[in-house]
GROMACS .gro file of C-alpha atoms in nm:
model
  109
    1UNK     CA    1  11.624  10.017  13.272
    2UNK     CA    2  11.580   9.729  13.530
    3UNK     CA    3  11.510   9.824  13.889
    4UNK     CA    4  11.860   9.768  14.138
    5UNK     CA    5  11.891   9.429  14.242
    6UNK     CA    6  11.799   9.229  13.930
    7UNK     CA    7  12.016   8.962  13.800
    8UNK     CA    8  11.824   8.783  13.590
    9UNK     CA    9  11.579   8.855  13.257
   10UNK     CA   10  11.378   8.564  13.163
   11UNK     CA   11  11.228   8.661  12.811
   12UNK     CA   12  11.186   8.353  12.597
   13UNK     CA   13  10.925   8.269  12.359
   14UNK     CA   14  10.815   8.611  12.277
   15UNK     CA   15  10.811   8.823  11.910
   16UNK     CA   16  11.085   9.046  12.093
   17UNK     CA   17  11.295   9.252  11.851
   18UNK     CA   18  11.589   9.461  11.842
   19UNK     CA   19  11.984   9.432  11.835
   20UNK     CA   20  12.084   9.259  12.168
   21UNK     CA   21  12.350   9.529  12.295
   22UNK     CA   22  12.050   9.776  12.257
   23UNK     CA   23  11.796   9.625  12.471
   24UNK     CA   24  12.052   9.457  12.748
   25UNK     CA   25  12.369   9.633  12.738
   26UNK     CA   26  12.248   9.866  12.963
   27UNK     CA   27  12.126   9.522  13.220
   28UNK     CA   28  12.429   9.319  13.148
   29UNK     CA   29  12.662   9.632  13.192
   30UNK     CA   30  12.414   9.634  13.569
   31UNK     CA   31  12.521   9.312  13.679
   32UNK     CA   32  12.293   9.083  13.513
   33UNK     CA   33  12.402   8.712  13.588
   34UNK     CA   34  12.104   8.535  13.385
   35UNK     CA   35  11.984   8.614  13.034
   36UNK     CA   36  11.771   8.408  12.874
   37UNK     CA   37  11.619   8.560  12.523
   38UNK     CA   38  11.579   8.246  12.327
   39UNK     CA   39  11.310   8.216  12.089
   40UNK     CA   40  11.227   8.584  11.979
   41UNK     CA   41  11.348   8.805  11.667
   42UNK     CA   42  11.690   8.962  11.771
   43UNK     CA   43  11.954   9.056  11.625
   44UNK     CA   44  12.287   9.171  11.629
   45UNK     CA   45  12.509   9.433  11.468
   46UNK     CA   46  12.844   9.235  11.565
   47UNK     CA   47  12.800   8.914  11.676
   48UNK     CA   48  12.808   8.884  12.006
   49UNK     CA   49  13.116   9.179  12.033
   50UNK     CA   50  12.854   9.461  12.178
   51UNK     CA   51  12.740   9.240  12.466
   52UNK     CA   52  13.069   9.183  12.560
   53UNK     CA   53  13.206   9.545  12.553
   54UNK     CA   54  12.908   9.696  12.800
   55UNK     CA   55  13.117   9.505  13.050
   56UNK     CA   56  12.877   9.194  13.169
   57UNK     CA   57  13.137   9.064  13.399
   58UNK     CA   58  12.904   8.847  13.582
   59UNK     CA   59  12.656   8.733  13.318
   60UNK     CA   60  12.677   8.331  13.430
   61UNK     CA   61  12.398   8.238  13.197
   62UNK     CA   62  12.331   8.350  12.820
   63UNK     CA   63  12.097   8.195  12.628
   64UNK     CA   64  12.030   8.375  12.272
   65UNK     CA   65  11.906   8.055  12.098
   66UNK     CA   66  11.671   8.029  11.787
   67UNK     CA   67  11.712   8.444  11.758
   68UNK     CA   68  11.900   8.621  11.404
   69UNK     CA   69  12.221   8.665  11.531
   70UNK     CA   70  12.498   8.659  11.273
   71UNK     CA   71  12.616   8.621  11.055
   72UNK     CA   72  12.839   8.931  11.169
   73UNK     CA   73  13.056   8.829  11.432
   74UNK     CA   74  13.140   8.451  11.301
   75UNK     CA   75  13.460   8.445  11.307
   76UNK     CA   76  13.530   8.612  11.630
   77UNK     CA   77  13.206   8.406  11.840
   78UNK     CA   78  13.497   8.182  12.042
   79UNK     CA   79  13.653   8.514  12.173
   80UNK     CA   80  13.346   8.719  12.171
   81UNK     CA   81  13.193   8.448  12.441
   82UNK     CA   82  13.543   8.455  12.613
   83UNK     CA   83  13.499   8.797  12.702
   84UNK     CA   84  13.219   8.724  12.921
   85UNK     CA   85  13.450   8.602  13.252
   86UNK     CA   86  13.197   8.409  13.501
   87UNK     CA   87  13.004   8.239  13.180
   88UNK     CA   88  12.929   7.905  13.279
   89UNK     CA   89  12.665   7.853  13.048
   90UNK     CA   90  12.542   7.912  12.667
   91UNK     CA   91  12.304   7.875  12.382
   92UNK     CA   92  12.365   8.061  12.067
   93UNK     CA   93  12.194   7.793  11.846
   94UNK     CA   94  11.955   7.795  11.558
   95UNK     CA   95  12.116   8.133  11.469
   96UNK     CA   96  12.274   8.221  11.108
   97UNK     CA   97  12.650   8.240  11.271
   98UNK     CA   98  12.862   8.060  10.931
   99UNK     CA   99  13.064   7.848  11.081
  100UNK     CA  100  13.242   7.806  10.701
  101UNK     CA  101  13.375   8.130  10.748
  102UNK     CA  102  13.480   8.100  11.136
  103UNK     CA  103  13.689   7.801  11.015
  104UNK     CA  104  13.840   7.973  10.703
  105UNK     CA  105  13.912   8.230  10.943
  106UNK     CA  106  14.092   8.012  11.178
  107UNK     CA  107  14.269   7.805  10.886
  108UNK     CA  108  14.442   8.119  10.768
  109UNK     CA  109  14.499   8.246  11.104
   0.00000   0.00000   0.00000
């Protein structure tokens, strides 16, 4: 776990693995406000729906870019990043999110 007092994980342009909730939950649920991650090997059980639930209230910054996100958690991404109240900032590109099914989704909706 990170030490009291840290808001911010800077990990980018590593061959980190894992699912996402796993290795930050437990930070973001701490008050993490910055967490950049781009560029590694994560992944993600549910989309982004994990992260959200451990409670990251004040995560301002997200940046999972060029990761292996998705394609779970498509068609909920809009509400999954909603969930994350002080956001102000994020990067979930170069992922496998299918944006065909997020819009089906929507259409029928």
């Amino acid at each position: 776990p990170l030490a009291d007092g840290v808001v911010a994980v800077h990990a980018g342009f590593n061959t980190m693995e894992g699912d996402v909730t796993d290795v930050f939950g437990p930070a973001a649920a701490r008050g993490l406000t910055q967490l950049m991650a781009n560029d590694n090997e994560f992944t993600s059980r549910e989309g982004l729906a994990g992260l959200a639930a451990t409670g990251a209230s004040k995560l301002v910054d997200l940046d999972l870019s060029n990761n292996r996100l998705g394609p779970e958690g498509s068609v909920d991404l809009a509400n999954h990043l909603a969930a994350f109240p002080a956001l102000l900032h994020y990067d979930v590109g170069g992922n496998r999110f299918d944006v065909a099914v997020a819009a089906a989704a929507a259409a029928a909706a």
